[in-house]
Protein backbone atom coordinates (compact mmCIF):
# COMPACT_ATOMS: atom_id res chain seq x y z
CA UNK A 1 0.00 0.00 0.00
CA UNK A 2 1.60 3.30 -1.07
CA UNK A 3 1.76 6.42 1.06
CA UNK A 4 -0.89 8.41 -0.90
CA UNK A 5 -3.48 5.75 -0.41
CA UNK A 6 -2.76 5.53 3.33
CA UNK A 7 -3.25 9.28 3.74
CA UNK A 8 -6.53 9.18 1.79
CA UNK A 9 -7.92 6.34 3.93
CA UNK A 10 -6.89 8.12 7.12
CA UNK A 11 -8.64 11.33 6.10
CA UNK A 12 -11.71 9.38 5.02
CA UNK A 13 -11.84 7.63 8.36
CA UNK A 14 -11.57 10.90 10.30
CA UNK A 15 -14.38 12.49 8.22
CA UNK A 16 -16.65 9.50 8.77
CA UNK A 17 -15.98 9.61 12.53
CA UNK A 18 -16.82 13.33 12.69
CA UNK A 19 -20.04 12.82 10.71
CA UNK A 20 -21.09 10.02 13.04
CA UNK A 21 -20.26 12.14 16.13
CA UNK A 22 -22.96 14.67 15.04
CA UNK A 23 -25.57 12.14 16.18
CA UNK A 24 -24.04 11.67 19.66
CA UNK A 25 -26.03 13.25 22.55
CA UNK A 26 -24.56 16.24 24.41
CA UNK A 27 -23.24 15.77 27.96
CA UNK A 28 -22.12 17.94 30.92
CA UNK A 29 -18.88 17.83 32.95
CA UNK A 30 -18.73 20.02 36.08
CA UNK A 31 -21.62 22.18 34.78
CA UNK A 32 -20.04 22.63 31.37
CA UNK A 33 -22.24 21.36 28.55
CA UNK A 34 -20.62 19.88 25.48
CA UNK A 35 -21.39 21.41 22.10
CA UNK A 36 -22.80 19.26 19.30
CA UNK A 37 -20.35 18.25 16.55
CA UNK A 38 -21.54 19.40 13.10
CA UNK A 39 -18.90 19.16 10.37
CA UNK A 40 -21.40 20.54 7.79
CA UNK A 41 -22.71 23.50 9.86
CA UNK A 42 -21.29 26.06 7.42
CA UNK A 43 -23.12 24.40 4.56
CA UNK A 44 -26.51 24.20 6.24
CA UNK A 45 -29.06 27.08 5.59
CA UNK A 46 -29.59 29.39 8.54
CA UNK A 47 -33.04 28.75 10.04
CA UNK A 48 -35.43 31.74 9.92
CA UNK A 49 -36.21 33.29 13.24
CA UNK A 50 -39.90 33.26 14.03
CA UNK A 51 -41.11 36.40 15.74
CA UNK A 52 -43.75 36.02 18.33
CA UNK A 53 -46.84 37.97 17.39
CA UNK A 54 -47.95 40.30 20.14
CA UNK A 55 -51.62 40.95 20.60
CA UNK A 56 -52.44 44.63 20.13
CA UNK A 57 -53.88 46.37 23.13
CA UNK A 58 -56.95 48.60 22.68
CA UNK A 59 -59.92 48.64 20.28
CA UNK A 60 -59.38 47.61 16.70
CA UNK A 61 -59.67 50.35 14.13
CA UNK A 62 -62.75 49.97 11.97
CA UNK A 63 -62.54 50.39 8.26
CA UNK A 64 -63.90 53.76 7.07
CA UNK A 65 -67.56 53.74 6.13
CA UNK A 66 -68.11 53.75 2.38
CA UNK A 67 -69.60 57.06 1.28
CA UNK A 68 -73.05 56.79 -0.26
CA UNK A 69 -72.88 58.91 -3.40
CA UNK A 70 -75.83 58.33 -5.76
CA UNK A 71 -75.21 59.17 -9.39
CA UNK A 72 -76.14 62.74 -10.24
CA UNK A 73 -76.57 63.83 -6.60
CA UNK A 74 -74.58 66.78 -5.25
CA UNK A 75 -73.67 65.95 -1.67
CA UNK A 76 -74.00 68.37 1.23
CA UNK A 77 -70.52 69.11 2.59
CA UNK A 78 -70.40 69.23 6.38
CA UNK A 79 -67.47 71.16 7.85
CA UNK A 80 -68.60 70.86 11.48
CA UNK A 81 -66.67 67.66 12.32
CA UNK A 82 -69.68 66.53 14.33
CA UNK A 83 -69.98 69.73 16.36
CA UNK A 84 -73.16 71.73 16.93
CA UNK A 85 -74.21 73.59 13.81
CA UNK A 86 -73.44 70.67 11.51
CA UNK A 87 -76.00 68.47 9.80
CA UNK A 88 -76.04 65.62 12.32
CA UNK A 89 -78.84 67.12 14.41
CA UNK A 90 -81.13 67.50 11.39
CA UNK A 91 -80.26 64.06 10.01
CA UNK A 92 -80.96 62.50 13.40
CA UNK A 93 -84.40 64.13 13.50
CA UNK A 94 -85.26 62.89 10.02
CA UNK A 95 -83.94 59.41 10.72
CA UNK A 96 -86.40 59.05 13.60
CA UNK A 97 -89.19 61.23 12.22
CA UNK A 98 -91.83 58.49 12.28
CA UNK A 99 -91.27 57.90 15.99
CA UNK A 100 -91.15 61.58 16.94
CA UNK A 101 -94.12 63.34 18.49
CA UNK A 102 -92.99 66.86 17.56
CA UNK A 103 -92.46 68.56 14.20
CA UNK A 104 -89.10 68.85 12.45
CA UNK A 105 -88.81 72.54 11.60
CA UNK A 106 -86.83 74.22 8.83
CA UNK A 107 -86.24 77.97 8.51
CA UNK A 108 -85.36 78.73 4.89
CA UNK A 109 -83.94 82.26 4.54
CA UNK A 110 -83.50 83.54 1.01
CA UNK A 111 -83.86 86.42 -1.41
CA UNK A 112 -86.18 86.81 -4.39
CA UNK A 113 -84.95 83.48 -5.82
CA UNK A 114 -87.43 81.72 -3.49
CA UNK A 115 -90.02 84.49 -3.26
CA UNK A 116 -93.62 83.35 -3.54
CA UNK A 117 -92.69 79.95 -2.07
CA UNK A 118 -90.97 79.02 -5.35
CA UNK A 119 -88.72 75.99 -4.81
CA UNK A 120 -89.56 75.82 -1.09
CA UNK A 121 -93.16 74.70 -1.71
CA UNK A 122 -91.86 71.63 -3.57
CA UNK A 123 -89.05 70.92 -1.14
CA UNK A 124 -91.62 71.11 1.66
CA UNK A 125 -93.99 68.84 -0.25
CA UNK A 126 -91.35 66.17 -0.89
CA UNK A 127 -90.12 66.21 2.69
CA UNK A 128 -93.68 65.97 4.03
CA UNK A 129 -94.46 63.08 1.68
CA UNK A 130 -91.38 61.22 2.90
CA UNK A 131 -91.36 62.10 6.60
CA UNK A 132 -94.92 63.26 7.32
CA UNK A 133 -96.28 66.69 8.05
CA UNK A 134 -98.75 69.15 6.57
CA UNK A 135 -99.43 72.85 6.20
CA UNK A 136 -97.65 75.67 4.33
CA UNK A 137 -95.65 76.84 7.34
CA UNK A 138 -95.10 80.50 8.19
CA UNK A 139 -97.37 83.18 6.71
CA UNK A 140 -96.73 86.90 7.22
CA UNK A 141 -99.41 88.77 9.14
CA UNK A 142 -100.57 91.02 6.34
CA UNK A 143 -99.76 92.41 2.92
CA UNK A 144 -96.51 93.11 1.12
CA UNK A 145 -94.17 90.84 -0.79
CA UNK A 146 -94.38 88.13 1.86
CA UNK A 147 -98.07 87.44 1.16
CA UNK A 148 -97.82 86.57 -2.55
CA UNK A 149 -97.58 82.80 -2.84
CA UNK A 150 -99.33 79.97 -4.63
CA UNK A 151 -99.69 77.79 -1.55
CA UNK A 152 -101.80 80.20 0.52
CA UNK A 153 -104.43 82.89 -0.03
CA UNK A 154 -104.05 85.92 2.24
CA UNK A 155 -106.81 88.47 2.86
CA UNK A 156 -106.37 91.37 5.27
CA UNK A 157 -107.83 94.71 6.30
CA UNK A 158 -106.36 97.67 8.22
CA UNK A 159 -102.93 96.05 8.54
CA UNK A 160 -99.76 97.83 7.37
CA UNK A 161 -96.44 96.16 6.61
CA UNK A 162 -93.09 97.46 7.86
CA UNK A 163 -90.22 95.74 6.07
CA UNK A 164 -86.44 95.91 6.43
CA UNK A 165 -85.92 97.11 2.85
CA UNK A 166 -88.07 100.24 3.32
CA UNK A 167 -87.56 103.20 5.63
CA UNK A 168 -88.53 104.00 8.29
CA UNK A 169 -87.87 100.67 9.94
CA UNK A 170 -86.99 99.86 13.55
CA UNK A 171 -84.62 96.87 13.75
CA UNK A 172 -85.56 96.30 17.39
CA UNK A 173 -89.22 95.68 16.52
CA UNK A 174 -88.72 93.13 13.74
CA UNK A 175 -89.23 89.39 14.05
CA UNK A 176 -87.66 86.40 12.31
CA UNK A 177 -89.26 87.40 8.97
CA UNK A 178 -87.60 90.87 9.06
CA UNK A 179 -91.02 92.47 9.20
CA UNK A 180 -93.55 93.77 11.69
CA UNK A 181 -97.12 94.88 11.11
CA UNK A 182 -99.24 97.59 12.70
CA UNK A 183 -103.03 97.38 12.70
CA UNK A 184 -105.96 99.60 13.57
CA UNK A 185 -109.21 98.75 15.36
CA UNK A 186 -111.26 96.16 13.50
CA UNK A 187 -108.26 94.83 11.61
CA UNK A 188 -108.62 91.30 10.22
CA UNK A 189 -106.48 88.59 8.63
CA UNK A 190 -107.74 85.49 6.81
CA UNK A 191 -105.53 82.64 5.59
CA UNK A 192 -106.89 79.94 3.26
CA UNK A 193 -105.04 76.86 2.08
CA UNK A 194 -104.88 75.98 -1.61
CA UNK A 195 -104.49 72.74 -3.54
CA UNK A 196 -101.45 74.11 -5.35
CA UNK A 197 -99.47 71.48 -3.43
CA UNK A 198 -101.32 68.60 -1.71
CA UNK A 199 -100.01 68.94 1.84
CA UNK A 200 -100.36 72.73 1.87
CA UNK A 201 -104.17 72.71 1.91
CA UNK A 202 -104.63 71.37 5.44
CA UNK A 203 -103.07 71.86 8.86
CA UNK A 204 -103.67 70.95 12.49
CA UNK A 205 -102.24 73.94 14.34
CA UNK A 206 -102.40 77.71 13.73
CA UNK A 207 -100.10 79.87 15.85
CA UNK A 208 -100.30 83.67 15.76
CA UNK A 209 -97.06 85.48 16.73
CA UNK A 210 -97.15 89.05 18.04
CA UNK A 211 -95.87 91.43 20.69
CA UNK A 212 -98.11 93.79 22.63
CA UNK A 213 -97.19 96.14 25.46
CA UNK A 214 -100.86 96.76 26.23
CA UNK A 215 -103.84 94.44 26.42
CA UNK A 216 -105.10 92.79 23.23
CA UNK A 217 -108.26 90.97 22.19
CA UNK A 218 -107.89 88.26 19.53
CA UNK A 219 -110.89 86.63 17.88
CA UNK A 220 -110.03 83.42 16.00
CA UNK A 221 -112.41 81.67 13.58
CA UNK A 222 -111.77 78.34 11.84
CA UNK A 223 -113.55 76.14 9.27
CA UNK A 224 -116.40 75.16 11.56
CA UNK A 225 -117.47 78.77 11.97
CA UNK A 226 -117.01 78.96 15.73
CA UNK A 227 -115.11 81.95 17.09
CA UNK A 228 -112.72 81.80 20.02
CA UNK A 229 -112.15 85.10 21.83
CA UNK A 230 -108.98 85.53 23.90
CA UNK A 231 -107.87 88.44 26.09
CA UNK A 232 -104.08 88.84 26.12
CA UNK A 233 -102.24 90.81 28.79
CA UNK A 234 -99.37 93.12 27.87
CA UNK A 235 -95.75 91.93 27.72
CA UNK A 236 -92.47 93.05 26.16
CA UNK A 237 -91.83 89.48 24.96
CA UNK A 238 -93.10 87.65 21.88
CA UNK A 239 -96.47 86.03 22.60
CA UNK A 240 -98.61 83.50 20.76
CA UNK A 241 -102.24 82.50 20.40
CA UNK A 242 -102.55 78.86 19.35
CA UNK A 243 -105.56 77.20 17.76
CA UNK A 244 -105.74 73.42 17.28
CA UNK A 245 -107.87 71.13 15.15
CA UNK A 246 -108.23 70.19 11.48
CA UNK A 247 -108.28 73.37 9.37
CA UNK A 248 -108.15 74.56 5.81
CA UNK A 249 -108.55 78.20 6.77
CA UNK A 250 -108.21 80.45 9.81
CA UNK A 251 -109.26 84.06 10.43
CA UNK A 252 -108.16 86.60 13.03
CA UNK A 253 -109.92 89.80 14.03
CA UNK A 254 -108.62 92.47 16.38
CA UNK A 255 -111.56 94.55 17.70
CA UNK A 256 -109.29 96.82 19.74
CA UNK A 257 -105.63 97.25 18.87
CA UNK A 258 -103.07 100.03 19.25
CA UNK A 259 -99.53 101.09 18.26
CA UNK A 260 -98.19 99.15 21.20
CA UNK A 261 -98.94 95.94 19.27
CA UNK A 262 -96.78 94.49 16.50
CA UNK A 263 -98.14 91.53 14.55
CA UNK A 264 -95.56 89.18 13.01
CA UNK A 265 -97.06 86.12 11.37
CA UNK A 266 -99.00 82.87 11.62
CA UNK A 267 -97.50 79.36 11.52
CA UNK A 268 -99.72 76.71 9.91
CA UNK A 269 -98.47 73.19 10.67
CA UNK A 270 -99.23 69.58 11.42
CA UNK A 271 -98.56 68.15 14.87
CA UNK A 272 -95.61 66.08 13.60
CA UNK A 273 -93.50 65.54 10.49
CA UNK A 274 -91.78 68.36 8.60
CA UNK A 275 -92.65 72.06 8.71
CA UNK A 276 -90.76 74.37 6.34
CA UNK A 277 -90.98 78.16 6.69
CA UNK A 278 -90.10 80.38 3.74
CA UNK A 279 -88.52 83.64 4.95
CA UNK A 280 -87.78 85.30 1.63
CA UNK A 281 -86.89 88.96 1.20
CA UNK A 282 -86.57 90.65 -2.15
CA UNK A 283 -83.43 92.69 -2.82
CA UNK A 284 -81.37 91.71 0.23
CA UNK A 285 -77.83 90.27 0.35
CA UNK A 286 -78.55 88.37 3.57
CA UNK A 287 -76.45 90.09 6.21
CA UNK A 288 -79.40 92.16 7.53
CA UNK A 289 -80.47 88.98 9.37
CA UNK A 290 -77.75 89.76 11.92
CA UNK A 291 -79.79 92.82 12.96
CA UNK A 292 -82.73 90.76 14.23
CA UNK A 293 -82.58 90.93 18.05
CA UNK A 294 -81.28 87.62 19.38
CA UNK A 295 -83.74 87.93 22.24
CA UNK A 296 -86.66 87.99 19.76
CA UNK A 297 -85.31 84.96 17.92
CA UNK A 298 -84.92 83.06 21.18
CA UNK A 299 -88.48 83.93 22.23
CA UNK A 300 -89.82 82.66 18.89
CA UNK A 301 -87.62 79.58 19.24
CA UNK A 302 -89.19 78.79 22.61
CA UNK A 303 -92.40 77.69 20.91
CA UNK A 304 -90.95 77.14 17.42
CA UNK A 305 -87.47 75.62 17.74
CA UNK A 306 -85.78 75.09 14.38
CA UNK A 307 -83.84 71.96 13.48
CA UNK A 308 -82.36 73.28 10.23
CA UNK A 309 -81.53 76.81 9.13
CA UNK A 310 -80.90 77.40 5.42
CA UNK A 311 -79.09 80.56 4.29
CA UNK A 312 -79.61 81.01 0.55
CA UNK A 313 -78.36 84.38 -0.69
CA UNK A 314 -75.98 85.97 -3.16
CA UNK A 315 -77.96 87.17 -6.18
CA UNK A 316 -77.93 90.75 -4.90
CA UNK A 317 -74.16 90.73 -4.43
CA UNK A 318 -72.87 89.49 -7.77
CA UNK A 319 -71.97 91.68 -10.73
CA UNK A 320 -69.28 91.61 -13.41
CA UNK A 321 -67.29 93.95 -11.15
CA UNK A 322 -67.39 91.70 -8.07
CA UNK A 323 -63.82 91.20 -6.84
CA UNK A 324 -62.22 88.74 -4.41
CA UNK A 325 -61.98 91.54 -1.84
CA UNK A 326 -65.71 92.22 -2.16
CA UNK A 327 -66.49 88.52 -1.74
CA UNK A 328 -64.30 88.31 1.34
CA UNK A 329 -66.03 91.38 2.80
CA UNK A 330 -69.40 89.80 2.09
CA UNK A 331 -68.67 86.48 3.78
CA UNK A 332 -67.20 88.29 6.78
CA UNK A 333 -70.55 90.01 7.22
CA UNK A 334 -72.40 86.73 6.72
CA UNK A 335 -70.34 85.26 9.56
CA UNK A 336 -72.29 87.59 11.85
CA UNK A 337 -75.53 86.08 10.55
CA UNK A 338 -74.34 82.55 11.29
CA UNK A 339 -73.20 83.64 14.76
CA UNK A 340 -76.64 85.18 15.42
CA UNK A 341 -78.48 82.04 14.33
CA UNK A 342 -76.14 79.81 16.30
CA UNK A 343 -76.73 81.85 19.46
CA UNK A 344 -80.51 81.96 19.02
CA UNK A 345 -80.91 78.30 17.96
CA UNK A 346 -77.91 76.48 19.48
CA UNK A 347 -79.08 72.98 18.53
CA UNK A 348 -80.02 73.74 14.94
CA UNK A 349 -78.11 72.51 11.92
CA UNK A 350 -77.00 75.35 9.62
CA UNK A 351 -76.35 75.03 5.89
CA UNK A 352 -75.18 77.66 3.40
CA UNK A 353 -76.74 77.25 -0.05
CA UNK A 354 -74.60 78.79 -2.76
CA UNK A 355 -75.76 81.49 -5.10
CA UNK A 356 -77.57 79.99 -8.14
CA UNK A 357 -76.46 80.68 -11.67
CA UNK A 358 -77.26 84.02 -13.25
CA UNK A 359 -76.41 84.93 -16.83
CA UNK A 360 -76.37 88.06 -18.93
CA UNK A 361 -75.99 88.77 -22.62
CA UNK A 362 -72.53 89.48 -23.98
CA UNK A 363 -71.10 89.87 -27.47
CA UNK A 364 -70.77 86.10 -27.85
CA UNK A 365 -74.06 85.06 -26.23
CA UNK A 366 -75.37 84.47 -22.71
CA UNK A 367 -72.80 83.66 -20.03
CA UNK A 368 -72.65 83.47 -16.24
CA UNK A 369 -71.85 86.68 -14.42
CA UNK A 370 -68.25 86.44 -13.24
CA UNK A 371 -69.25 87.51 -9.72
CA UNK A 372 -71.48 84.43 -9.43
CA UNK A 373 -68.63 82.07 -10.29
CA UNK A 374 -66.42 83.81 -7.75
CA UNK A 375 -68.96 83.95 -4.92
CA UNK A 376 -69.84 80.24 -5.19
CA UNK A 377 -66.34 79.36 -3.98
CA UNK A 378 -66.29 82.02 -1.28
CA UNK A 379 -69.58 80.77 0.16
CA UNK A 380 -67.96 77.37 0.53
CA UNK A 381 -65.13 79.09 2.40
CA UNK A 382 -67.75 80.78 4.59
CA UNK A 383 -69.24 77.42 5.57
CA UNK A 384 -65.80 75.94 6.19
CA UNK A 385 -64.60 78.81 8.38
CA UNK A 386 -67.85 78.78 10.40
CA UNK A 387 -67.93 74.97 10.85
CA UNK A 388 -71.34 74.57 9.20
CA UNK A 389 -72.56 72.80 6.05
CA UNK A 390 -72.56 73.81 2.38
CA UNK A 391 -74.56 72.82 -0.70
CA UNK A 392 -73.55 73.99 -4.16
CA UNK A 393 -76.82 75.06 -5.82
CA UNK A 394 -74.86 76.44 -8.77
CA UNK A 395 -73.53 72.94 -9.44
CA UNK A 396 -77.01 71.45 -9.00
CA UNK A 397 -78.28 73.78 -11.74
CA UNK A 398 -75.55 72.54 -14.07
CA UNK A 399 -72.74 74.99 -13.43
CA UNK A 400 -71.53 77.77 -15.66
CA UNK A 401 -74.10 79.25 -18.10
CA UNK A 402 -76.77 76.82 -16.87
CA UNK A 403 -79.46 79.47 -16.31
CA UNK A 404 -79.59 79.96 -20.10
CA UNK A 405 -80.76 76.36 -20.45
CA UNK A 406 -83.43 76.87 -17.77
CA UNK A 407 -84.84 79.85 -19.67
CA UNK A 408 -84.76 77.99 -22.99
CA UNK A 409 -86.71 75.09 -21.42
CA UNK A 410 -89.33 77.36 -19.86
CA UNK A 411 -88.06 76.73 -16.32
CA UNK A 412 -87.02 80.31 -15.51
CA UNK A 413 -87.99 83.90 -16.20
CA UNK A 414 -86.42 85.80 -19.08
CA UNK A 415 -84.55 88.01 -16.65
CA UNK A 416 -82.11 85.06 -16.57
CA UNK A 417 -82.10 85.30 -12.78
CA UNK A 418 -85.26 83.79 -11.28
CA UNK A 419 -86.83 80.35 -11.57
CA UNK A 420 -90.53 79.81 -12.11
CA UNK A 421 -92.47 77.12 -10.23
CA UNK A 422 -91.48 74.45 -12.77
CA UNK A 423 -87.80 75.25 -12.41
CA UNK A 424 -88.17 75.49 -8.65
CA UNK A 425 -89.68 72.01 -8.54
CA UNK A 426 -86.72 70.62 -10.49
CA UNK A 427 -84.13 72.18 -8.17
CA UNK A 428 -86.14 71.22 -5.08
CA UNK A 429 -85.99 67.61 -6.22
CA UNK A 430 -82.19 67.76 -6.40
CA UNK A 431 -81.96 69.35 -2.94
CA UNK A 432 -84.26 66.65 -1.60
CA UNK A 433 -81.99 63.94 -2.99
CA UNK A 434 -78.98 65.68 -1.41
CA UNK A 435 -80.74 65.57 1.95
CA UNK A 436 -81.66 61.89 1.54
CA UNK A 437 -78.04 61.04 0.71
CA UNK A 438 -76.93 62.93 3.81
CA UNK A 439 -79.36 61.00 6.00
CA UNK A 440 -78.15 57.69 4.55
CA UNK A 441 -74.49 58.54 5.12
CA UNK A 442 -75.29 59.59 8.69
CA UNK A 443 -77.17 56.31 9.26
CA UNK A 444 -74.20 54.30 8.01
CA UNK A 445 -71.82 56.17 10.30
CA UNK A 446 -74.04 55.58 13.30
CA UNK A 447 -74.38 51.87 12.53
CA UNK A 448 -70.61 51.54 12.22
CA UNK A 449 -70.00 52.85 15.74
PDB file of N, CA, C and O in Angstrom, residues 1 53 112 118 120 124 134 144 154 165 271 285 306 320 368 381:
ATOM      1  N   UNK A   1       0.880  -1.175   0.000  1.00  0.00           N
ATOM      2  CA  UNK A   1       0.000   0.000   0.000  1.00  0.00           C
ATOM      3  C   UNK A   1       0.913   1.218   0.000  1.00  0.00           C
ATOM      4  O   UNK A   1       1.763   1.401   0.862  1.00  0.00           O
ATOM      5  N   UNK A  53     -45.862  36.906  17.608  1.00  0.00           N
ATOM      6  CA  UNK A  53     -46.836  37.973  17.391  1.00  0.00           C
ATOM      7  C   UNK A  53     -47.421  38.423  18.720  1.00  0.00           C
ATOM      8  O   UNK A  53     -47.902  37.614  19.490  1.00  0.00           O
ATOM      9  N   UNK A 112     -85.073  86.947  -3.445  1.00  0.00           N
ATOM     10  CA  UNK A 112     -86.182  86.805  -4.394  1.00  0.00           C
ATOM     11  C   UNK A 112     -86.139  85.499  -5.181  1.00  0.00           C
ATOM     12  O   UNK A 112     -87.116  85.152  -5.858  1.00  0.00           O
ATOM     13  N   UNK A 118     -91.591  79.759  -4.250  1.00  0.00           N
ATOM     14  CA  UNK A 118     -90.969  79.023  -5.350  1.00  0.00           C
ATOM     15  C   UNK A 118     -89.820  78.192  -4.798  1.00  0.00           C
ATOM     16  O   UNK A 118     -89.042  78.663  -3.970  1.00  0.00           O
ATOM     17  N   UNK A 120     -89.314  76.314  -2.450  1.00  0.00           N
ATOM     18  CA  UNK A 120     -89.563  75.824  -1.093  1.00  0.00           C
ATOM     19  C   UNK A 120     -90.882  75.068  -0.977  1.00  0.00           C
ATOM     20  O   UNK A 120     -90.998  74.156  -0.161  1.00  0.00           O
ATOM     21  N   UNK A 124     -90.738  71.408   0.527  1.00  0.00           N
ATOM     22  CA  UNK A 124     -91.622  71.107   1.664  1.00  0.00           C
ATOM     23  C   UNK A 124     -92.511  69.914   1.344  1.00  0.00           C
ATOM     24  O   UNK A 124     -92.665  68.990   2.148  1.00  0.00           O
ATOM     25  N   UNK A 134     -97.797  68.461   7.428  1.00  0.00           N
ATOM     26  CA  UNK A 134     -98.751  69.153   6.571  1.00  0.00           C
ATOM     27  C   UNK A 134     -98.721  70.639   6.888  1.00  0.00           C
ATOM     28  O   UNK A 134     -98.141  71.068   7.882  1.00  0.00           O
ATOM     29  N   UNK A 144     -97.903  92.990   1.481  1.00  0.00           N
ATOM     30  CA  UNK A 144     -96.506  93.114   1.124  1.00  0.00           C
ATOM     31  C   UNK A 144     -96.028  91.912   0.341  1.00  0.00           C
ATOM     32  O   UNK A 144     -96.778  90.991   0.024  1.00  0.00           O
ATOM     33  N   UNK A 154    -104.071  85.005   1.107  1.00  0.00           N
ATOM     34  CA  UNK A 154    -104.051  85.918   2.243  1.00  0.00           C
ATOM     35  C   UNK A 154    -104.993  87.090   1.976  1.00  0.00           C
ATOM     36  O   UNK A 154    -104.893  87.757   0.939  1.00  0.00           O
ATOM     37  N   UNK A 165     -86.433  96.460   4.054  1.00  0.00           N
ATOM     38  CA  UNK A 165     -85.924  97.111   2.849  1.00  0.00           C
ATOM     39  C   UNK A 165     -86.522  98.490   2.611  1.00  0.00           C
ATOM     40  O   UNK A 165     -86.156  99.159   1.648  1.00  0.00           O
ATOM     41  N   UNK A 271     -99.051  68.380  13.499  1.00  0.00           N
ATOM     42  CA  UNK A 271     -98.559  68.148  14.866  1.00  0.00           C
ATOM     43  C   UNK A 271     -97.255  67.364  14.878  1.00  0.00           C
ATOM     44  O   UNK A 271     -96.614  67.238  15.915  1.00  0.00           O
ATOM     45  N   UNK A 285     -78.997  91.149   0.480  1.00  0.00           N
ATOM     46  CA  UNK A 285     -77.831  90.271   0.346  1.00  0.00           C
ATOM     47  C   UNK A 285     -77.747  89.213   1.429  1.00  0.00           C
ATOM     48  O   UNK A 285     -76.971  88.274   1.311  1.00  0.00           O
ATOM     49  N   UNK A 306     -86.145  75.565  15.715  1.00  0.00           N
ATOM     50  CA  UNK A 306     -85.783  75.092  14.376  1.00  0.00           C
ATOM     51  C   UNK A 306     -84.691  74.033  14.449  1.00  0.00           C
ATOM     52  O   UNK A 306     -83.765  74.121  15.257  1.00  0.00           O
ATOM     53  N   UNK A 320     -70.519  91.848 -12.661  1.00  0.00           N
ATOM     54  CA  UNK A 320     -69.283  91.612 -13.407  1.00  0.00           C
ATOM     55  C   UNK A 320     -68.093  92.279 -12.732  1.00  0.00           C
ATOM     56  O   UNK A 320     -66.945  91.956 -13.012  1.00  0.00           O
ATOM     57  N   UNK A 368     -72.532  83.200 -17.676  1.00  0.00           N
ATOM     58  CA  UNK A 368     -72.652  83.469 -16.242  1.00  0.00           C
ATOM     59  C   UNK A 368     -71.912  84.742 -15.874  1.00  0.00           C
ATOM     60  O   UNK A 368     -70.818  85.024 -16.385  1.00  0.00           O
ATOM     61  N   UNK A 381     -66.094  78.664   1.386  1.00  0.00           N
ATOM     62  CA  UNK A 381     -65.126  79.087   2.403  1.00  0.00           C
ATOM     63  C   UNK A 381     -65.854  79.568   3.654  1.00  0.00           C
ATOM     64  O   UNK A 381     -65.443  79.276   4.784  1.00  0.00           O
TER      65      UNK A 381
END
